[in-house]
């Protein structure tokens, strides 16, 4: 895992609409949210509507939001481009959904599961890494995005993210053999 306060690893990935999308440069966004997600994981499916709403809300407030799928799409075809497009439609994602075909971006960030969230400050330093909230599939808690919202709200206010950061829970990233 990259240390809090570290410079975020840069990336340049292809989106579902075949555009090349890169991490913004320092100062181009008030904050950045990088979400490692996929289509097949029940933990992602559990939060995807809430993530779509959160993504749209915070994009309107100057946060650059990205979804990245790093899973092995050969072994998990639901996480290939067609499945991801279906997810975008189903969840109404408005943020760029990027494909990490080499899995290098996930490795550089130290992402281990889906969903896994990384919030960066305006200088592209890692300020938060953890869960969206404490809701779980088949659990009693509603999807609120409370943990992620607290981190993003602090960053937008020029404050440090909360220090109580709880790891994400979900499906492991589906690594390619080797």
Coordinates of C-alpha atoms in Angstrom, one line a residue:
X1 CA 0.0 0.0 0.0
X2 CA 1.3 3.4 -0.8
X3 CA 1.7 5.6 2.2
X4 CA -0.8 8.4 3.0
X5 CA 0.8 11.7 1.9
X6 CA 2.6 10.0 -1.0
X7 CA 2.3 11.3 -4.5
X8 CA -0.3 9.4 -6.4
X9 CA 0.9 7.1 -9.2
X10 CA 0.2 8.7 -12.6
X11 CA -1.9 6.8 -15.1
X12 CA -3.0 7.0 -18.7
X13 CA -5.7 4.5 -19.5
X14 CA -8.3 3.8 -22.2
X15 CA -11.9 4.6 -21.3
X16 CA -14.9 2.5 -22.5
X17 CA -15.5 5.1 -25.3
X18 CA -11.8 4.6 -26.5
X19 CA -10.6 7.9 -25.2
X20 CA -7.2 8.1 -23.4
X21 CA -7.7 9.5 -19.9
X22 CA -4.9 10.5 -17.6
X23 CA -4.7 11.5 -14.0
X24 CA -5.0 15.3 -13.9
X25 CA -2.0 17.4 -13.1
X26 CA -1.6 18.9 -9.6
X27 CA -3.9 21.9 -9.3
X28 CA -6.3 20.9 -12.1
X29 CA -8.9 19.5 -9.7
X30 CA -9.8 20.3 -6.1
X31 CA -9.5 16.6 -5.3
X32 CA -9.4 13.3 -7.2
X33 CA -11.3 10.1 -6.5
X34 CA -9.9 6.8 -8.0
X35 CA -12.3 3.9 -7.5
X36 CA -11.2 0.4 -8.4
X37 CA -14.4 -1.3 -9.3
X38 CA -15.8 -4.0 -11.6
X39 CA -19.1 -5.4 -12.9
X40 CA -19.3 -8.9 -11.4
X41 CA -18.5 -8.2 -7.7
X42 CA -21.5 -8.2 -5.4
X43 CA -19.8 -5.6 -3.2
X44 CA -19.5 -3.2 -6.1
X45 CA -23.0 -3.9 -7.2
X46 CA -24.2 -3.2 -3.7
X47 CA -22.8 0.3 -3.8
X48 CA -22.9 1.2 -7.5
X49 CA -26.0 3.4 -7.4
X50 CA -24.6 5.2 -4.4
X51 CA -21.3 5.6 -6.1
X52 CA -23.0 7.0 -9.2
X53 CA -24.8 9.6 -7.1
X54 CA -21.6 10.4 -5.1
X55 CA -19.5 10.7 -8.3
X56 CA -21.9 13.1 -10.0
X57 CA -22.3 15.2 -6.8
X58 CA -18.6 15.5 -6.2
X59 CA -17.7 16.1 -9.9
X60 CA -20.0 19.1 -9.7
X61 CA -18.0 20.3 -6.7
X62 CA -14.6 20.1 -8.6
X63 CA -13.6 16.5 -7.8
X64 CA -12.2 14.5 -10.7
X65 CA -13.7 11.0 -10.4
X66 CA -12.5 7.9 -12.2
X67 CA -13.6 4.3 -12.1
X68 CA -10.9 1.7 -13.0
X69 CA -11.4 -2.0 -13.8
X70 CA -8.2 -3.9 -13.4
X71 CA -9.7 -7.4 -13.4
X72 CA -8.6 -10.1 -15.8
X73 CA -11.4 -9.9 -18.3
X74 CA -10.4 -13.2 -20.0
X75 CA -11.0 -15.1 -16.8
X76 CA -14.0 -12.9 -15.8
X77 CA -15.8 -11.9 -19.0
X78 CA -18.4 -9.9 -17.1
X79 CA -15.6 -7.5 -16.4
X80 CA -14.8 -7.0 -20.1
X81 CA -15.9 -3.9 -22.0
X82 CA -19.4 -5.2 -22.8
X83 CA -20.1 -6.0 -19.2
X84 CA -18.7 -2.7 -18.0
X85 CA -20.9 -0.8 -20.5
X86 CA -23.9 -2.6 -19.2
X87 CA -22.9 -1.6 -15.7
X88 CA -22.5 2.1 -16.7
X89 CA -26.1 1.9 -18.1
X90 CA -27.5 0.1 -15.1
X91 CA -25.8 2.3 -12.5
X92 CA -25.9 5.6 -14.5
X93 CA -22.2 6.3 -14.0
X94 CA -21.2 9.7 -15.4
X95 CA -17.5 9.4 -14.6
X96 CA -14.9 7.9 -17.0
X97 CA -14.7 4.2 -16.6
X98 CA -11.2 3.1 -17.5
X99 CA -9.7 -0.3 -18.3
X100 CA -6.4 -1.2 -16.7
X101 CA -5.6 -4.1 -19.1
X102 CA -2.0 -4.5 -17.9
X103 CA -3.1 -4.2 -14.2
X104 CA -0.1 -1.9 -13.6
X105 CA -2.2 0.9 -12.2
X106 CA -3.8 -1.4 -9.6
X107 CA -0.4 -2.6 -8.7
X108 CA 1.1 0.9 -8.4
X109 CA -1.8 2.0 -6.2
X110 CA -1.7 -1.2 -4.1
X111 CA -5.4 -1.9 -4.8
X112 CA -6.4 -5.2 -3.5
X113 CA -10.2 -5.5 -3.9
X114 CA -13.3 -4.2 -5.6
X115 CA -14.4 -1.7 -4.5
X116 CA -11.2 0.0 -3.3
X117 CA -11.2 3.8 -3.0
X118 CA -8.4 6.3 -3.1
X119 CA -8.9 10.0 -2.5
X120 CA -6.2 12.5 -3.5
X121 CA -5.8 16.1 -2.5
X122 CA -5.4 18.8 -5.1
X123 CA -1.7 18.3 -5.1
X124 CA -2.3 14.6 -6.0
X125 CA -1.1 13.3 -2.6
X126 CA -2.9 10.2 -1.2
X127 CA -5.2 11.5 1.6
X128 CA -7.6 8.6 2.0
X129 CA -7.7 4.9 1.1
X130 CA -10.6 2.8 2.3
X131 CA -14.2 1.9 2.2
X132 CA -17.1 3.9 0.8
X133 CA -19.1 3.2 4.0
X134 CA -19.8 0.4 6.4
X135 CA -22.7 -1.1 4.4
X136 CA -22.3 -4.6 3.0
X137 CA -24.4 -6.9 0.8
X138 CA -27.1 -8.6 2.8
X139 CA -26.4 -6.2 5.7
X140 CA -28.7 -3.8 7.5
X141 CA -26.8 -0.6 6.9
X142 CA -27.9 1.6 4.0
X143 CA -25.4 2.8 1.4
X144 CA -24.5 6.4 2.4
X145 CA -20.9 6.8 1.2
X146 CA -20.2 8.3 4.7
X147 CA -16.5 7.4 5.0
X148 CA -15.7 8.6 1.4
X149 CA -17.9 11.7 1.8
X150 CA -16.1 12.7 5.0
X151 CA -12.7 12.4 3.3
X152 CA -13.8 14.3 0.2
X153 CA -15.6 17.0 2.2
X154 CA -12.4 17.5 4.3
X155 CA -10.2 17.8 1.2
X156 CA -12.6 20.3 -0.4
X157 CA -12.5 22.4 2.8
X158 CA -8.7 22.4 2.7
X159 CA -8.4 20.0 5.7
X160 CA -6.8 16.6 6.1
X161 CA -8.9 13.6 5.6
X162 CA -10.1 11.8 8.7
X163 CA -7.4 9.6 10.2
X164 CA -10.0 6.8 11.0
X165 CA -9.7 5.1 7.6
X166 CA -11.2 1.6 7.4
X167 CA -10.0 -0.8 4.6
X168 CA -12.3 -1.6 1.8
X169 CA -14.1 -5.0 1.8
X170 CA -15.0 -6.8 -1.4
X171 CA -13.9 -9.2 -4.0
X172 CA -10.1 -9.6 -4.6
X173 CA -8.8 -8.1 -7.8
X174 CA -8.7 -10.9 -10.3
X175 CA -5.0 -10.9 -11.3
X176 CA -3.8 -12.4 -14.5
X177 CA -1.6 -15.5 -14.2
X178 CA 2.0 -14.7 -13.5

